[in-house]
Short mmCIF file of C-alpha atoms in Angstrom, two decimals:
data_model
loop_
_atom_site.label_atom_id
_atom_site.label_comp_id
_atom_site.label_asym_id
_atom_site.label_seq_id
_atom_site.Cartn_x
_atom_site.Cartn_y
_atom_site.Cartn_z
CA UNK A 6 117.72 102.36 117.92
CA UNK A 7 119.70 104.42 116.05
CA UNK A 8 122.88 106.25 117.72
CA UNK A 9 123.46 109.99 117.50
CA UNK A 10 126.04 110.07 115.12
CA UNK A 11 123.78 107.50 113.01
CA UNK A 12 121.11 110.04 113.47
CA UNK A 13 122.47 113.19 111.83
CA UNK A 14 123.62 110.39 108.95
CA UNK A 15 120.03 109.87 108.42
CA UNK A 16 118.83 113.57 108.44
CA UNK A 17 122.62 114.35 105.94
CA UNK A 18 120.84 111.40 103.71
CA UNK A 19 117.39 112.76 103.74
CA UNK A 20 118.30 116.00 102.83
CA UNK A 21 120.86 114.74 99.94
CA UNK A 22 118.21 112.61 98.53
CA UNK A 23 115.12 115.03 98.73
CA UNK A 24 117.33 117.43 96.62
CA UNK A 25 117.72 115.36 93.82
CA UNK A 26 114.89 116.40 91.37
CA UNK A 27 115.03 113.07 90.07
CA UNK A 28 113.63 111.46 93.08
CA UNK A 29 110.05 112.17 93.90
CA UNK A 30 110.21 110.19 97.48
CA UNK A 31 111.90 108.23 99.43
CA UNK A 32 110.72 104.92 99.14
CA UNK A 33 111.86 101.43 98.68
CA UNK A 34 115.17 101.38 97.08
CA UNK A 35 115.71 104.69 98.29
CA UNK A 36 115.40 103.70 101.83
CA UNK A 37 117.89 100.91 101.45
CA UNK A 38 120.38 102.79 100.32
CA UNK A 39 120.50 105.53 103.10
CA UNK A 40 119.70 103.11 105.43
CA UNK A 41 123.30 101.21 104.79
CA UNK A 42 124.73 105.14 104.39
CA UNK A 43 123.69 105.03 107.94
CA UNK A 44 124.74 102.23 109.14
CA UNK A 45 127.88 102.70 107.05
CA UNK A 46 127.76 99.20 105.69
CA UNK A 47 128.19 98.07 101.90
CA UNK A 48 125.27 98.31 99.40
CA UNK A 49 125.29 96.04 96.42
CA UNK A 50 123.81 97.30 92.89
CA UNK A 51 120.53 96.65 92.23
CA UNK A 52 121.51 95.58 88.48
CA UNK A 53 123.25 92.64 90.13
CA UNK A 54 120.11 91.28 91.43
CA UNK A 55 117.53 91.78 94.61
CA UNK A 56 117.16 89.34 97.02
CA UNK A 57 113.10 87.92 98.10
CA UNK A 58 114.79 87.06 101.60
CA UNK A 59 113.39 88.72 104.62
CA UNK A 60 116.39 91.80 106.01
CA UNK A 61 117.08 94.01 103.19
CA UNK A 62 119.90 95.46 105.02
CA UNK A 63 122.74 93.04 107.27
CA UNK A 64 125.76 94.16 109.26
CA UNK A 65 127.97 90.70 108.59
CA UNK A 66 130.25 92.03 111.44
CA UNK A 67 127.53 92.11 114.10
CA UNK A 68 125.05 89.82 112.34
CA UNK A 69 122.14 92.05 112.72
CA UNK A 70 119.78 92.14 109.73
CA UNK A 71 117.19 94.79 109.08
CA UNK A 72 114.16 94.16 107.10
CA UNK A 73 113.16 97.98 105.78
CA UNK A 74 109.47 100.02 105.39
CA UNK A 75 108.82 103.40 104.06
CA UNK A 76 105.42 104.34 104.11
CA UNK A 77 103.36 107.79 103.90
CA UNK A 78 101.14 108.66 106.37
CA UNK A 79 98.79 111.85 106.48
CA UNK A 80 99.68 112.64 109.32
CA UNK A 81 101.68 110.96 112.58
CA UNK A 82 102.20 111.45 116.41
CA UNK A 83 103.80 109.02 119.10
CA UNK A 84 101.17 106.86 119.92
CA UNK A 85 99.38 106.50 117.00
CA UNK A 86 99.16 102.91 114.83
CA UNK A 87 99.16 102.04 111.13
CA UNK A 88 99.32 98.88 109.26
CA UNK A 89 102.10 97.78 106.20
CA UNK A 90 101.92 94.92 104.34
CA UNK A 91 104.95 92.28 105.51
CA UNK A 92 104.62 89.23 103.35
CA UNK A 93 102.06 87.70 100.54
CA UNK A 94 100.87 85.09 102.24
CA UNK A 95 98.82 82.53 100.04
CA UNK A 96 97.91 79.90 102.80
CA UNK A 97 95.62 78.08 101.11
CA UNK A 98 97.68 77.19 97.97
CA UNK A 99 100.66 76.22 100.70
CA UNK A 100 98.29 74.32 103.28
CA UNK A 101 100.43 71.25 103.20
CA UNK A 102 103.78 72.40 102.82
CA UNK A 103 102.71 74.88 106.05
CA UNK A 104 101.26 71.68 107.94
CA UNK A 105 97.42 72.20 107.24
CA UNK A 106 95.92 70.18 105.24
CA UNK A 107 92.61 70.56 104.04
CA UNK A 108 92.81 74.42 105.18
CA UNK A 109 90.37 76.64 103.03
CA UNK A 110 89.09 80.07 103.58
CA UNK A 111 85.75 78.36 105.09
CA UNK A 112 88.26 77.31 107.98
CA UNK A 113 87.79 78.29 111.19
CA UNK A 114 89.35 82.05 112.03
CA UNK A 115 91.89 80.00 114.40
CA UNK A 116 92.79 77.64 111.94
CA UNK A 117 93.56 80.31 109.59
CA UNK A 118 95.56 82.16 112.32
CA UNK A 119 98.09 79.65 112.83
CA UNK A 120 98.68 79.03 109.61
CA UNK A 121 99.32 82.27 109.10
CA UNK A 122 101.38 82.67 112.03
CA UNK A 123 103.53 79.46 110.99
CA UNK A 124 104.04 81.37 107.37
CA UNK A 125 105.00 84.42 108.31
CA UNK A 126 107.61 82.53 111.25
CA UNK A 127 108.77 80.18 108.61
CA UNK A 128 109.97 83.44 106.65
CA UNK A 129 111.54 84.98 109.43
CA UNK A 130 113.65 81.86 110.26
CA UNK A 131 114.76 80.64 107.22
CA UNK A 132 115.97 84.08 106.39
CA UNK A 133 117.67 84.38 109.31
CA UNK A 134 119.52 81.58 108.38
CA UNK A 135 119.97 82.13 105.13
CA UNK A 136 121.87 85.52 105.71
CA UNK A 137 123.36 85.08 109.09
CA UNK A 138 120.88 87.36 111.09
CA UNK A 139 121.13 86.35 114.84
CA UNK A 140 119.76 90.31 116.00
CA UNK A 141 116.31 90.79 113.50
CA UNK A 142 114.57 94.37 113.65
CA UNK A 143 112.09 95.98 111.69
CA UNK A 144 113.10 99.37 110.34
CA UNK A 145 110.86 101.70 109.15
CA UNK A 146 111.03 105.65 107.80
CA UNK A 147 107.64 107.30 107.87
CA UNK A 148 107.12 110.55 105.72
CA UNK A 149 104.37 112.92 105.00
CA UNK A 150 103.29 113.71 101.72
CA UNK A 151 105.12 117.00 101.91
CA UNK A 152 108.67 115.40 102.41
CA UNK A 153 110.09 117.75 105.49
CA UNK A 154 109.43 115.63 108.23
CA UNK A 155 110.22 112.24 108.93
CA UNK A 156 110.00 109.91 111.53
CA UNK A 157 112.03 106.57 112.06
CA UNK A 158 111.06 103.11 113.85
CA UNK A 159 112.74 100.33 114.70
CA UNK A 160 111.06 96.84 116.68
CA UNK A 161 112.45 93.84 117.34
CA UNK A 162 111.75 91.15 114.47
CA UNK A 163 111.16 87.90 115.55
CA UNK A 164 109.30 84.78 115.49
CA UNK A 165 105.48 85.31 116.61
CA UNK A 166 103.42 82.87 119.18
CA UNK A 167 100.56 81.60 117.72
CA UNK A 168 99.26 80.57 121.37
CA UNK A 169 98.67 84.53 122.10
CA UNK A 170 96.55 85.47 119.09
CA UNK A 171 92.86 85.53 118.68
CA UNK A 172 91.34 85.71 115.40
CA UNK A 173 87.93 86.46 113.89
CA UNK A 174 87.01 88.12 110.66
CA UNK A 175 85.93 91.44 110.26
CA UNK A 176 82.44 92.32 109.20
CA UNK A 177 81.65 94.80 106.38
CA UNK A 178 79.99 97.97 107.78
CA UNK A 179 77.14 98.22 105.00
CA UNK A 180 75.96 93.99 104.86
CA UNK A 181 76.54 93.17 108.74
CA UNK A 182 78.32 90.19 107.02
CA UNK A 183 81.92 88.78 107.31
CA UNK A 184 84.65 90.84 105.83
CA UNK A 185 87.53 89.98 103.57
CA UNK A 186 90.02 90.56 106.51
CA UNK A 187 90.86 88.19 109.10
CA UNK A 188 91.87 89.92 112.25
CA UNK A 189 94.87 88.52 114.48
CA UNK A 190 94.64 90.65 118.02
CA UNK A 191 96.63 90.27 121.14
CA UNK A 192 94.95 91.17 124.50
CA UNK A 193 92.12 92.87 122.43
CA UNK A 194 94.71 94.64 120.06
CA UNK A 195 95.18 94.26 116.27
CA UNK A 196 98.27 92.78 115.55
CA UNK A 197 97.56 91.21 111.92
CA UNK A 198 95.02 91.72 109.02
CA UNK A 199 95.04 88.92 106.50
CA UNK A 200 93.09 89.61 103.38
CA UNK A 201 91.63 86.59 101.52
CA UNK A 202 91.38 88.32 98.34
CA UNK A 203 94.65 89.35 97.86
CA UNK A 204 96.49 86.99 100.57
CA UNK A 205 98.37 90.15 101.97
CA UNK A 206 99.85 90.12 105.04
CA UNK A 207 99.49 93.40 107.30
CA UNK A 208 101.54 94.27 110.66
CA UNK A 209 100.03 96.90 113.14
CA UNK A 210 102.53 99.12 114.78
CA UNK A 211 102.43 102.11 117.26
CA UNK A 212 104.67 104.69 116.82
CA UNK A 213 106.63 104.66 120.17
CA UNK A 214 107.81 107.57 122.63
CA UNK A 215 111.68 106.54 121.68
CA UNK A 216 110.83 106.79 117.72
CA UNK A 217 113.22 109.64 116.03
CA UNK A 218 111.56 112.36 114.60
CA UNK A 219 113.54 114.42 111.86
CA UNK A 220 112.46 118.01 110.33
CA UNK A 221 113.84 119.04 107.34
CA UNK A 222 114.05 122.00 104.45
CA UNK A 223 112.67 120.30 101.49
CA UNK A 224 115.48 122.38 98.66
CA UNK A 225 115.82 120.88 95.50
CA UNK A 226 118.60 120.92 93.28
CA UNK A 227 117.82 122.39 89.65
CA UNK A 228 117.83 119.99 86.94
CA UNK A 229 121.03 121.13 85.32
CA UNK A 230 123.05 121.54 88.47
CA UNK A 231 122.04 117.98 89.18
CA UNK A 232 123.57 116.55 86.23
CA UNK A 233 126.75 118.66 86.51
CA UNK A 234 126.93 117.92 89.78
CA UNK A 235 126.75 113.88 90.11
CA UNK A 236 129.06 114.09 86.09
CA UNK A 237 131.54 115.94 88.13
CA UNK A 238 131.56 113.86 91.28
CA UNK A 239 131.79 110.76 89.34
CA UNK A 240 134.63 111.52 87.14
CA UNK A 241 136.37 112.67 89.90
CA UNK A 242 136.05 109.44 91.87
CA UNK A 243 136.94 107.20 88.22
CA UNK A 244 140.40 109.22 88.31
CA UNK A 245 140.94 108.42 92.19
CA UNK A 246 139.95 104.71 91.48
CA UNK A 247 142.73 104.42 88.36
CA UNK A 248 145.49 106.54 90.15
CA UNK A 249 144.83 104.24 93.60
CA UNK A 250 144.99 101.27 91.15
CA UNK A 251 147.72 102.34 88.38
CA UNK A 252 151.00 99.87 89.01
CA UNK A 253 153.95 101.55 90.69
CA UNK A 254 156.59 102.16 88.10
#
């Protein structure tokens, strides 16, 4: 979790960002970036290109690697669950390459499990190779609609056993027949929801005891003042950047 110093980063950031009247939420992008203001790591432009791997955020030094959510809830309290979407996962079209042939959506719901499990892991450990992660967490910033309060999650992120899950479709309410989600649960709790139609991926979490929760005053900045402001602060920082890098006479 975060540290206490790394805490009243995040509520600075929050408040810095919600004042821009540019930004309507934080979300995505957003979250990156005051995530590594946080963690007080670099952030590379988004111009220069975004990576499809797994962590969206990775501390070289301590090779930890973050992967990063920011959803809106209607409401939230310790204790209380909600799904995200963690990967497309199209296990049908990759049946082979995943090490199931002949797998279709008339498979049985166990079949279809471990496939999906074996996706999702495959992601997780190629990534981790890929950029160096050896510590893997989940990170996630969840926000009302209002944008004053805030509350931040982090699990550990790693490689799932298929052997614990039990799977069965859900059934629609209305026709008493199967539903388009496939349920993954562990010890009678949902874990996964795979839906066939769009082969989307969702994680169940629970918003632990330990989870930060962060109020603040939602005061935005007025259009104009905005503009002056960032103009200002960035011509200020071009002349720092040519007098540190001007030659020495």
């Amino acid at each position: 979790m975060l540290t206490d110093s790394e805490i009243e980063r995040l509520r600075q950031a929050i408040i810095a960002t919600i004042a821009s009247p540019v930004i309507g939420a934080i979300e995505d992008y957003t979250w990156e970036a005051i995530f590594h203001y946080v963690k007080d790591i670099p952030l590379s432009d988004p111009a220069l290109g975004r990576s499809k791997l797994l962590y969206d955020a990775v501390d070289l030094v301590t090779k930890t690697g973050w992967s990063l959510k920011s959803l809106q809830l209607n409401s939230f309290n310790f204790g209380s669950s909600f799904l995200f979407v963690i990967q497309r996962a199209d296990i049908i079209k990759k049946s082979i390459q995943l090490g199931f042939p002949g797998l279709t959506e008339q498979s049985s719901p166990n079949e279809l499990g471990a496939a999906i499990i074996q996706h999702w892991n495959e992601k997780i450990i190629s990534s981790q190779a890929a950029q160096g992660v050896v510590n893997s967490y989940e990170s996630i910033l969840l926000k009302t609609i209002k944008g004053y309060e805030y509350i931040y999650c982090e699990f550990p992120l790693n490689p799932l056993d298929p052997n614990t899950f039990s799977w069965a479709w859900t059934v629609d309410k209305i026709t008493g027949r199967s539903g388009a989600g496939l349920q993954g649960t562990v010890a009678g709790k949902t874990e996964l929801v795979w839906y066939k139609n769009q082969k989307q991926l969702f994680r169940a979490r629970t918003i632990p005891e330990q989870a930060v929760r962060i109020k603040v005053a939602r005061v935005r900045l007025t259009l104009d003042r905005y503009v002056k402001t960032v103009l200002s602060a960035l011509q200020d920082q071009i002349n720092t950047q040519f007098s540190e890098d001007k030659p020495e006479e």
